[in-house]
CSV table of C-alpha atoms and ligand atoms in Angstrom, one decimal:
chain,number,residue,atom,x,y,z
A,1,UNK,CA,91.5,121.2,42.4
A,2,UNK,CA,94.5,119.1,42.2
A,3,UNK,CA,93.4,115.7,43.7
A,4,UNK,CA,97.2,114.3,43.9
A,5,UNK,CA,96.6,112.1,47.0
A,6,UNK,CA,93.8,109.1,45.8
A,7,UNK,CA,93.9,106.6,49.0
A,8,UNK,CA,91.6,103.5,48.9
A,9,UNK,CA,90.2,102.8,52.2
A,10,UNK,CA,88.0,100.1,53.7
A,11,UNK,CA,86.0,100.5,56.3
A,12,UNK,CA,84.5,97.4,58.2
A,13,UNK,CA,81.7,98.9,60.9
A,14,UNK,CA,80.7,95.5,62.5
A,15,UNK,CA,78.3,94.8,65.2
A,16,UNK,CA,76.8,97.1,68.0
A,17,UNK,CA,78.1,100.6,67.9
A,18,UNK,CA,80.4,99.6,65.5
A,19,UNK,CA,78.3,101.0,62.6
A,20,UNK,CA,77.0,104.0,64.6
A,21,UNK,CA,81.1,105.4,65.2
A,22,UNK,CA,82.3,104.4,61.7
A,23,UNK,CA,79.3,106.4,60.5
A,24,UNK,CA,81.0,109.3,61.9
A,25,UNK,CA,84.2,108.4,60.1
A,26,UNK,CA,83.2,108.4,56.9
A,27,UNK,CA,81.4,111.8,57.5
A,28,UNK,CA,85.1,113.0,58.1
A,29,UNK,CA,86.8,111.7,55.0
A,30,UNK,CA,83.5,113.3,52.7
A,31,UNK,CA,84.7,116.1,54.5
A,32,UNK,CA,88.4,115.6,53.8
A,33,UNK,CA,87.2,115.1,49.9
A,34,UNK,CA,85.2,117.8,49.5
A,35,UNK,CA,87.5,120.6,51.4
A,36,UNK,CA,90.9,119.8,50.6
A,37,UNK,CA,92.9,118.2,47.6
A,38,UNK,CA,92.3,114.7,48.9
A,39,UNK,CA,90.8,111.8,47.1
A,40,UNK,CA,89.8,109.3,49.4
A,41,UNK,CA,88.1,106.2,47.6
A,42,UNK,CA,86.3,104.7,50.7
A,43,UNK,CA,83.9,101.2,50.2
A,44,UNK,CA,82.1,99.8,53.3
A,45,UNK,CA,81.4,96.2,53.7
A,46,UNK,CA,80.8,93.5,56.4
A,47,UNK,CA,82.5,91.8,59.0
A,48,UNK,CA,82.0,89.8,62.1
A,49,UNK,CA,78.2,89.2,63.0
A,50,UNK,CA,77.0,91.0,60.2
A,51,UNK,CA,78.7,89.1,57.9
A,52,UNK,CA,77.9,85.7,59.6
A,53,UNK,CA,74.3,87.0,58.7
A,54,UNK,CA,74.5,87.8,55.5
A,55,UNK,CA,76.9,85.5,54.5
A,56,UNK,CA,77.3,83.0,57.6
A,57,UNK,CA,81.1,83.4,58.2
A,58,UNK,CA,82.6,85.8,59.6
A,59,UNK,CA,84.6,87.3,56.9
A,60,UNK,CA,84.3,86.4,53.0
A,61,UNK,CA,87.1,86.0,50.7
A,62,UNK,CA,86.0,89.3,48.7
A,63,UNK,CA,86.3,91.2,52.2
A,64,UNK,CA,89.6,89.4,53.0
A,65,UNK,CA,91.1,90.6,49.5
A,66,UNK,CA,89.7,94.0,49.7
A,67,UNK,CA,91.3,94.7,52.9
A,68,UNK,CA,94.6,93.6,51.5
A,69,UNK,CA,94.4,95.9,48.7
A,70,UNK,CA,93.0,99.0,50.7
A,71,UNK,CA,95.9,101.8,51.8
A,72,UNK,CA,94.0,101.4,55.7
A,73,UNK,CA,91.6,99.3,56.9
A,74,UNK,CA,89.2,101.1,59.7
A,75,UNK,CA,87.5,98.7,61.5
A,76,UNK,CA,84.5,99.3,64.1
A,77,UNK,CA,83.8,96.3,66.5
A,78,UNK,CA,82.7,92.8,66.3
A,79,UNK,CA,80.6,90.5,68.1
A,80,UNK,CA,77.6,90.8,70.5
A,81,UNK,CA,75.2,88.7,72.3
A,82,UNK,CA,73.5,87.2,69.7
A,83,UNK,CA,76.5,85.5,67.7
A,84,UNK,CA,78.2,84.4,71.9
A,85,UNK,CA,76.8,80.8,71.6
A,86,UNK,CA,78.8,80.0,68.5
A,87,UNK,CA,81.5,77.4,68.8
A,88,UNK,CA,84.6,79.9,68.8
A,89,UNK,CA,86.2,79.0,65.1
A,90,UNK,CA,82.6,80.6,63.6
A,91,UNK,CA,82.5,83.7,66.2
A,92,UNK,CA,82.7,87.2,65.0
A,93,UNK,CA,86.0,87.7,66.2
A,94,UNK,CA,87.6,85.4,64.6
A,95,UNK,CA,87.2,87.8,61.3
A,96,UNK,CA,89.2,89.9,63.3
A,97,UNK,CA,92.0,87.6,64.5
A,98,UNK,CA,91.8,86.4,60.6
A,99,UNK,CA,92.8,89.6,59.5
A,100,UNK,CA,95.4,90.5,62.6
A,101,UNK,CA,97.1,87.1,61.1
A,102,UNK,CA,97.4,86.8,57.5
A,103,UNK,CA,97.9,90.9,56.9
A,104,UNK,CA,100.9,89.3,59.6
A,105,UNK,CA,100.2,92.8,61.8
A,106,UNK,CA,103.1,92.3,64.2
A,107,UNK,CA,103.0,96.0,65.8
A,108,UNK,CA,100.2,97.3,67.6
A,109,UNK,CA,100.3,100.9,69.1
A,110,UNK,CA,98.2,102.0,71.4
A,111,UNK,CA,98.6,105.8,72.3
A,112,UNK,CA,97.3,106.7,75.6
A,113,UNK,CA,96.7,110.5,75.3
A,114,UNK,CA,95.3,111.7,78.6
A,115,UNK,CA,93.2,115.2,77.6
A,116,UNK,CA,93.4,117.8,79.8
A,117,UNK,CA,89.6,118.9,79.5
A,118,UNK,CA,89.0,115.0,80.5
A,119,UNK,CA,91.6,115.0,83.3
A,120,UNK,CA,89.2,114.0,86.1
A,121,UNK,CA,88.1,110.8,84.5
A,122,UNK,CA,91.4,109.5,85.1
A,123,UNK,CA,92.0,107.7,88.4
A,124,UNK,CA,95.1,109.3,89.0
A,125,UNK,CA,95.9,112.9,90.8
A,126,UNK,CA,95.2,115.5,87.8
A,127,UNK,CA,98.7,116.8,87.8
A,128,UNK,CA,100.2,113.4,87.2
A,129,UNK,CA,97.8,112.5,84.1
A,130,UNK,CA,97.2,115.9,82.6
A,131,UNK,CA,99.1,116.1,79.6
A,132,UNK,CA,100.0,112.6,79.1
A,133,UNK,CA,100.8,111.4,75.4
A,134,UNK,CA,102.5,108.0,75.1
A,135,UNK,CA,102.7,105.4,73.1
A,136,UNK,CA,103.0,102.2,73.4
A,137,UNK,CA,104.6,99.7,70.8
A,138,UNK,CA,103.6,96.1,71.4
A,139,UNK,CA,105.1,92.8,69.2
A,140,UNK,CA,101.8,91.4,68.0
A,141,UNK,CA,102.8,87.7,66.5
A,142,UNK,CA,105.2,86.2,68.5
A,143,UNK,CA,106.0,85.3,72.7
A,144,UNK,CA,104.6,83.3,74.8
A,145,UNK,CA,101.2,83.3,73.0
A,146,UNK,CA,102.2,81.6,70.1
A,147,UNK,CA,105.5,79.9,71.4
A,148,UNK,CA,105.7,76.2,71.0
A,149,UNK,CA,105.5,73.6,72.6
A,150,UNK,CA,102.1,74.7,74.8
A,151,UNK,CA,99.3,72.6,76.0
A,152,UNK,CA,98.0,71.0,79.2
A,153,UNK,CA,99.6,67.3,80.2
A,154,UNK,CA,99.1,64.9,82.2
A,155,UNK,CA,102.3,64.3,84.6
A,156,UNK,CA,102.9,61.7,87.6
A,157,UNK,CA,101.1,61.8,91.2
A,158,UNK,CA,97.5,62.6,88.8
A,159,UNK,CA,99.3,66.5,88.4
A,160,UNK,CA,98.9,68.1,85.0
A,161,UNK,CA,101.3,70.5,84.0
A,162,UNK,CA,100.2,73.9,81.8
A,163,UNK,CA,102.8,75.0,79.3
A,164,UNK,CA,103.7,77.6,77.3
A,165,UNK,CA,106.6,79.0,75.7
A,166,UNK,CA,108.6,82.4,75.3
A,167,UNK,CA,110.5,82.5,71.9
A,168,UNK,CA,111.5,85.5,70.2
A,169,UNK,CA,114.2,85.8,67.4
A,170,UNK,CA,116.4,88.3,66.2
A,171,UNK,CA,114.5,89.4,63.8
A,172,UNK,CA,111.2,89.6,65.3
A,173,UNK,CA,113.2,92.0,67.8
A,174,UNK,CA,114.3,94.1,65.2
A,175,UNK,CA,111.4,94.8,62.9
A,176,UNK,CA,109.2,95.6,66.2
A,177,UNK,CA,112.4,97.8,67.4
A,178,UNK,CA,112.3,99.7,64.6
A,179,UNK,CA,108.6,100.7,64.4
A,180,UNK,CA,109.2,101.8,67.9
A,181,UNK,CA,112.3,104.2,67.3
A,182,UNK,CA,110.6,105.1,63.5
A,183,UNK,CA,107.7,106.6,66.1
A,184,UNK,CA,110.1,108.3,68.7
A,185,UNK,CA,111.3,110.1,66.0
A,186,UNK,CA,108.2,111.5,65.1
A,187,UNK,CA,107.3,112.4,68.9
A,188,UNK,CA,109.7,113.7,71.3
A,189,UNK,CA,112.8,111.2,70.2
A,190,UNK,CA,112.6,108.9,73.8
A,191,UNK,CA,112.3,104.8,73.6
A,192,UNK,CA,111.8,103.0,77.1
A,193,UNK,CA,111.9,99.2,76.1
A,194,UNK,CA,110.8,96.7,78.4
A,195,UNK,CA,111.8,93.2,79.5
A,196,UNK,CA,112.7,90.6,82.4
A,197,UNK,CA,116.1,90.6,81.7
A,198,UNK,CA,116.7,89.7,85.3
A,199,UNK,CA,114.9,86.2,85.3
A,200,UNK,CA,114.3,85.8,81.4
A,201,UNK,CA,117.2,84.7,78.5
A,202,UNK,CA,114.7,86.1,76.3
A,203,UNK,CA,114.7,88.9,78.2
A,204,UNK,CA,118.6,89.0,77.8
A,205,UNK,CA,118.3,88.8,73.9
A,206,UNK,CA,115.3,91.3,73.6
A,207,UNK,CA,117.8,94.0,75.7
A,208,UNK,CA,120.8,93.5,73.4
A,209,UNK,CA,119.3,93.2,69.9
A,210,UNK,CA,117.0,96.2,70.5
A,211,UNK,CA,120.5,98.3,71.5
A,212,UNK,CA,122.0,96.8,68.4
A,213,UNK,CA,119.1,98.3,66.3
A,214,UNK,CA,119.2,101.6,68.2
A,215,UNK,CA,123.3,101.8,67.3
A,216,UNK,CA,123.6,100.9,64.5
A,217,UNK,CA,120.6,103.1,62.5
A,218,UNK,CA,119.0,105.3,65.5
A,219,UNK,CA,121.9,107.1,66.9
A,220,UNK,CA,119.9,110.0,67.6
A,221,UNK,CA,117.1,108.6,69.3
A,222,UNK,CA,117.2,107.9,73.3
A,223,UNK,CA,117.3,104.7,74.5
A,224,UNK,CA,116.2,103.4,78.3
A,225,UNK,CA,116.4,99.8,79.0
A,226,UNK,CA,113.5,99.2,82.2
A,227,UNK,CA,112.3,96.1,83.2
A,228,UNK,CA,108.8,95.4,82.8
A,229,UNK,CA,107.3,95.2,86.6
A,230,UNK,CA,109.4,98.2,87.2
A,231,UNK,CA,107.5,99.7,84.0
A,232,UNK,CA,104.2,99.2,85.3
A,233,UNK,CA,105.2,100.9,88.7
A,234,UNK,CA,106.5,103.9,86.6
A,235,UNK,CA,103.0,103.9,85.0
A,236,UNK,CA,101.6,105.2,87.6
A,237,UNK,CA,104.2,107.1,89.6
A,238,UNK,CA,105.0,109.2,87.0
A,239,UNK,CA,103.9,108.3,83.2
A,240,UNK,CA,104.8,111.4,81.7
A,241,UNK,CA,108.6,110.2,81.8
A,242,UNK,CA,107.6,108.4,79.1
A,243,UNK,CA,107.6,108.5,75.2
A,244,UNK,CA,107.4,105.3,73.2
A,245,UNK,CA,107.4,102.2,75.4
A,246,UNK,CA,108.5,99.1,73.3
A,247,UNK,CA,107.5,96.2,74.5
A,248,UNK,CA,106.6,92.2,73.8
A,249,UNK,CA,103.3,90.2,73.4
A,250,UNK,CA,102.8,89.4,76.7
A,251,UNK,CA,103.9,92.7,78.9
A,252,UNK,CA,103.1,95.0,75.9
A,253,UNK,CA,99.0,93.9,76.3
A,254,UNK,CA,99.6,94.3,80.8
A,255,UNK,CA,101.3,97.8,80.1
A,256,UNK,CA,98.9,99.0,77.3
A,257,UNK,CA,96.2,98.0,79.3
A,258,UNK,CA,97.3,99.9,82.3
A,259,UNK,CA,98.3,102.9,80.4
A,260,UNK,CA,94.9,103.0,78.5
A,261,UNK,CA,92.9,103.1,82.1
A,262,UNK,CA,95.3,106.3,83.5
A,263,UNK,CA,93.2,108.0,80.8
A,264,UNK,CA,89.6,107.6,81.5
A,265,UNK,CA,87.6,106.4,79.2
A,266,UNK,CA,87.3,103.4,76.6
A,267,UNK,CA,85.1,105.8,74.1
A,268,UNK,CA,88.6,107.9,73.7
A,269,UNK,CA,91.3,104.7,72.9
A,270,UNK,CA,92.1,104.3,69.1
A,271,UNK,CA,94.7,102.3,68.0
A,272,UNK,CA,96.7,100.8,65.2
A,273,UNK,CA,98.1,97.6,64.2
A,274,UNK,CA,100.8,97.2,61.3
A,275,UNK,CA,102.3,95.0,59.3
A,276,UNK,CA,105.7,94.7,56.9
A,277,UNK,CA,106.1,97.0,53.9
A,278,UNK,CA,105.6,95.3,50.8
A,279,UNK,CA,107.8,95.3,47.5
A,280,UNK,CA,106.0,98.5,46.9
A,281,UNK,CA,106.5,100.1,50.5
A,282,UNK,CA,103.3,100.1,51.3
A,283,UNK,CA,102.5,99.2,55.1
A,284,UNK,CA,99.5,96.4,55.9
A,285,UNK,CA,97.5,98.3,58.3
A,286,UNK,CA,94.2,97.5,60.7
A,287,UNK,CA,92.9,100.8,62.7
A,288,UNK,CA,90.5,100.1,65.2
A,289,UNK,CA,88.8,101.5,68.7
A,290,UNK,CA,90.0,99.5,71.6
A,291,UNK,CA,86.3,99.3,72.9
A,292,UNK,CA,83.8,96.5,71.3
A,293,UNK,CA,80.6,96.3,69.9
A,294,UNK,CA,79.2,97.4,73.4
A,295,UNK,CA,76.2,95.9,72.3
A,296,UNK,CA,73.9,97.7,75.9
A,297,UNK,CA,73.9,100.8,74.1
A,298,UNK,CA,74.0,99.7,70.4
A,299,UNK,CA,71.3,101.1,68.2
A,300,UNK,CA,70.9,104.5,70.9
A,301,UNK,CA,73.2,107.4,69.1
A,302,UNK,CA,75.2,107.6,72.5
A,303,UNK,CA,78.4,106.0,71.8
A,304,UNK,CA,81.4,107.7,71.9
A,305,UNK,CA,82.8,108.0,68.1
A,306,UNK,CA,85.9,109.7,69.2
A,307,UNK,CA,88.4,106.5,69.5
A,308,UNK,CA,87.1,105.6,66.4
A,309,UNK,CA,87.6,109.3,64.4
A,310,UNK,CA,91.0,109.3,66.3
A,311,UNK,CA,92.1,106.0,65.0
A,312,UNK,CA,91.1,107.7,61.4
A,313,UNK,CA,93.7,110.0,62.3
A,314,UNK,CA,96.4,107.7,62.9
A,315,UNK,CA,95.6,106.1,59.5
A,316,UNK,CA,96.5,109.5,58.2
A,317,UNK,CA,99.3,109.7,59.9
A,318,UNK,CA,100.7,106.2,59.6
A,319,UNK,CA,99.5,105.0,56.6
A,320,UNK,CA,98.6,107.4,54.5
A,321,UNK,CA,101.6,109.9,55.2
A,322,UNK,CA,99.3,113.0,55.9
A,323,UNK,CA,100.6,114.1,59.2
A,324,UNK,CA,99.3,117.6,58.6
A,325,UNK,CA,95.5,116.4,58.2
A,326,UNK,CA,95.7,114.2,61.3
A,327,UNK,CA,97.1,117.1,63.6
A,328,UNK,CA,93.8,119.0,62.1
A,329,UNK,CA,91.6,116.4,62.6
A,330,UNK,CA,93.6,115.8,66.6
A,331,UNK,CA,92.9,119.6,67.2
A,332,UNK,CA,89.4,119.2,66.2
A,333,UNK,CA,88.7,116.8,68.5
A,334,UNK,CA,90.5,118.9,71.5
A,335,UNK,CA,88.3,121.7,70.3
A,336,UNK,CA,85.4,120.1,70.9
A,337,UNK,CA,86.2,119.1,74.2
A,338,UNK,CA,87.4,122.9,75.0
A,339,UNK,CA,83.7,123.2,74.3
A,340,UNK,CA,82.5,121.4,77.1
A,341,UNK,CA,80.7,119.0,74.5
A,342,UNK,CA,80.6,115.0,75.9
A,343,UNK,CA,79.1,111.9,75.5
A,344,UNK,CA,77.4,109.8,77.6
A,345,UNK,CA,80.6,108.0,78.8
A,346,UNK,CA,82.6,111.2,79.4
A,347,UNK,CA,79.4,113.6,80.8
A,348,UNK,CA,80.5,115.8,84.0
A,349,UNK,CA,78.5,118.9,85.7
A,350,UNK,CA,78.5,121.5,84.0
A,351,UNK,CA,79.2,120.3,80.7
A,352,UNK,CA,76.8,119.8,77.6
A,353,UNK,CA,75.5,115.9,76.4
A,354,UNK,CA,75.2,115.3,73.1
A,355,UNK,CA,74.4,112.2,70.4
A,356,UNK,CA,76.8,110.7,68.5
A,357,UNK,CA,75.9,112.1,65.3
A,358,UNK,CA,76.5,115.7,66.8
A,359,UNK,CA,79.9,114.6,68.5
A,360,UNK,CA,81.0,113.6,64.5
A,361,UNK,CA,78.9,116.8,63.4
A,362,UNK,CA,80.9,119.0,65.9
A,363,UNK,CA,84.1,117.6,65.1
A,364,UNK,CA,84.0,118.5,61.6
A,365,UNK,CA,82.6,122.0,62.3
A,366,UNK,CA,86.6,123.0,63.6
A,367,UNK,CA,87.6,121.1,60.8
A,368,UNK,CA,86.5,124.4,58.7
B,401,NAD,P1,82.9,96.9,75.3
B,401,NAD,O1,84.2,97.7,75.0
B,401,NAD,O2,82.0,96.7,74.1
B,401,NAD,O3,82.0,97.7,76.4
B,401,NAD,C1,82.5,97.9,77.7
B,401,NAD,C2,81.7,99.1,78.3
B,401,NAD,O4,82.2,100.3,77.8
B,401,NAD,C3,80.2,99.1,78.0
B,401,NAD,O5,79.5,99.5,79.2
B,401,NAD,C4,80.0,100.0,76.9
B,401,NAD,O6,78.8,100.6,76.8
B,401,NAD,C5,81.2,101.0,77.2
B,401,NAD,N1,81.7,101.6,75.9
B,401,NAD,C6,82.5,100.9,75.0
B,401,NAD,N2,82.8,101.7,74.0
B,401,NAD,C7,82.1,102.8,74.2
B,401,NAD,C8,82.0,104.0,73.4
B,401,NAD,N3,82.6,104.2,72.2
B,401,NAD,N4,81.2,105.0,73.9
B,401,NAD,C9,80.6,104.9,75.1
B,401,NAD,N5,80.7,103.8,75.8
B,401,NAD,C10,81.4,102.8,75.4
B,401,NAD,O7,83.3,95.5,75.9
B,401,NAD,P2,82.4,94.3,76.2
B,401,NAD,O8,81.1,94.7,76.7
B,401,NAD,O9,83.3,93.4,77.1
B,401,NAD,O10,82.3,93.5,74.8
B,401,NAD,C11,81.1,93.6,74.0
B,401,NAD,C12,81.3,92.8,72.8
B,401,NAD,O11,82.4,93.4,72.0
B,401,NAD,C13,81.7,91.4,73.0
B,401,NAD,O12,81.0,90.6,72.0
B,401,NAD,C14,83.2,91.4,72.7
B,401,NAD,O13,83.7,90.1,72.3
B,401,NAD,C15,83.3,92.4,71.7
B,401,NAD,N6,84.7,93.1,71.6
B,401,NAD,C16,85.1,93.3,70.4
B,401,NAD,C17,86.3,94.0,70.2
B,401,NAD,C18,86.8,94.3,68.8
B,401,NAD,O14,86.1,94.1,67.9
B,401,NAD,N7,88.0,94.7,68.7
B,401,NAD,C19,87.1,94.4,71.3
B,401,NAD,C20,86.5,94.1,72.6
B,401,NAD,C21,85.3,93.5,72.7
């Protein structure tokens, strides 16, 4: 067999059912190894509460360096009840944060894929949800939450006054604007990017350097300027308008948020956060679930693996350039759910429960 494609991975399980969906994960890529002409090198090691443990911090130095020099980094959750009365520098999460910062992961997507077996979870009218696929590109290191000056101060009449501060620069603009038209071009070629240009300078900016980036390199690719609060209405009037929505800090984690809940469940949300290319054009990468460590059914073989196998596929797809394994691995999942098989979270009448372990085991059964 030729094995031409040797990728190093990390994965980083965590607390609750971290381990339990990552478990799942690495079932898939022994699959991947076995089956196809992939070599995936995959290691396992601690983070968060485990780590403060075993080690008692929340990340070591060895973990830190490993991460930098895997291909993707798949991470399962951190934290949990038993680590909340730390003072918040030692928390598990701050591993997380840790890693989010000095990998310098300024793009975070979030897809939220609305499956039409899973269509009644959703809040919305079926015919509005079914079908949905977007995805949402949100600035991860800059805006208002880490603008300067901020703080709390003391002002006349015994008032305090809370302040924070909105900066983005050109360049920030443009290396998040092209991650988001790099996507639409691998989707269905539509960028909605979203602002307060109305009431906001940086608003202003954000509008005219992310239609600089679109003319000068991404001729092809559609461009609709929206503003944000008008966004969020959209979301759920009619979210299949959209394709990639680019967005900052601050409305990228509302509209993700919102976007994530017109599909149902948190068991089904992976997503991705990247970094710059280095001198050897490979991406920094961090692929997580959106749930946590959901520690009150930890340790029970009922969590829902899938936003954890589907952020492996976006790995595959945005890391490790194998587009056609992810697609596999995407119809797998959808397969499954044709089935009628569900977890816990995603049960209805009429359709079959099953563990964890068989959700992973049934997964890789289409794989064949
Ligand atoms: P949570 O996402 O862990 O759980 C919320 C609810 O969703 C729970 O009822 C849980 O059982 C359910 N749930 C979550 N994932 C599921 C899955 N895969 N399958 C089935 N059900 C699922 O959020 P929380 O309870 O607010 O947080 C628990 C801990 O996780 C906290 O310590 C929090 O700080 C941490 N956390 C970590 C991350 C992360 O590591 N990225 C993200 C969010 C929360």
């Amino acid at each position: 067999m030729n094995k031409s494609n040797s990728r190093k991975i990390l994965l980083l399980p965590g607390d609750g059912i971290g381990p339990e969906v990552v478990r799942e994960v690495k079932k898939i890529l022994e699959w991947f190894n076995k089956n196809k002409s992939l070599d995936f090198s995959f290691e396992e090691e601690l983070i968060g509460g485990a780590s403060i443990d075993a080690n008692k911090i929340p990340i070591t130095d060895e973990v830190f360096f490993k991460s930098l020099q895997s291909d993707a980094v798949i991470l399962g959750a951190c934290g949990g009840p038993k680590w909340d009365n730390l003072e918040f520098s030692k928390k598990p999460e701050r591993a997380l944060l840790k890693l989010r910062k000095e990998l310098k992961l300024f793009a975070n997507l979030r897809p939220a894929i609305c499956f039409k077996q899973l269509v009644d979870s959703s809040s919305l009218k079926p015919e509005i949800v079914s079908g949905l696929d977007i995805m949402i590109v949100r600035e991860l290191t800059g805006g208002i939450y880490f603008g300067e000056p901020r703080g709390i101060e003391p002002i006349e009449n015994n008032q305090r006054k809370g302040i924070n501060t909105h900066t983005y620069t050109t360049n920030e603009i443009h290396r998040i604007a092209k991650v988001a038209f790099d996507l639409a071009k691998k989707r269905s070629n539509k960028v909605t990017s979203c602002e307060k240009s109305n009431v906001m300078e940086a608003g202003v900016l954000w509008r005219e350097e992310v239609q600089i980036v679109k003319d000068k390199d991404y001729k092809s690719v559609e461009l609709n300027h929206m503003l944000a609060d008008n966004c969020a209405m959209q979301l759920l009037r009619n979210p299949k308008q959209f394709d990639v929505i680019l967005a900052d800090n601050l409305f990228g984690d509302m509209l993700s948020d919102e976007a994530a809940m017109l599909t149902g469940s948190l068991g089904l949300l992976p997503s991705a956060s990247l970094g710059a290319k280095d001198k050897n054009g490979k991406i920094r990468s961090l692929y997580e679930p959106v749930h946590g460590s959901a520690p009150d059914i930890a340790g029970k073989n009922m969590a829902n693996p899938i936003a954890t196998i589907l952020s492996l596929s976006m790995a595959l797809r945005y890391s490790l350039n194998l587009d056609k394994e992810a697609d596999q691995l995407d119809l797998a999942v959808q397969k499954v759910l044709d089935d009628g098989l569900r977890t816990k979270d995603i049960i209805s009448k009429g359709k079959k429960e099953v563990t964890t372990t068989d959700m992973g085991d049934a997964i890789i059964s289409k794989l064949k």
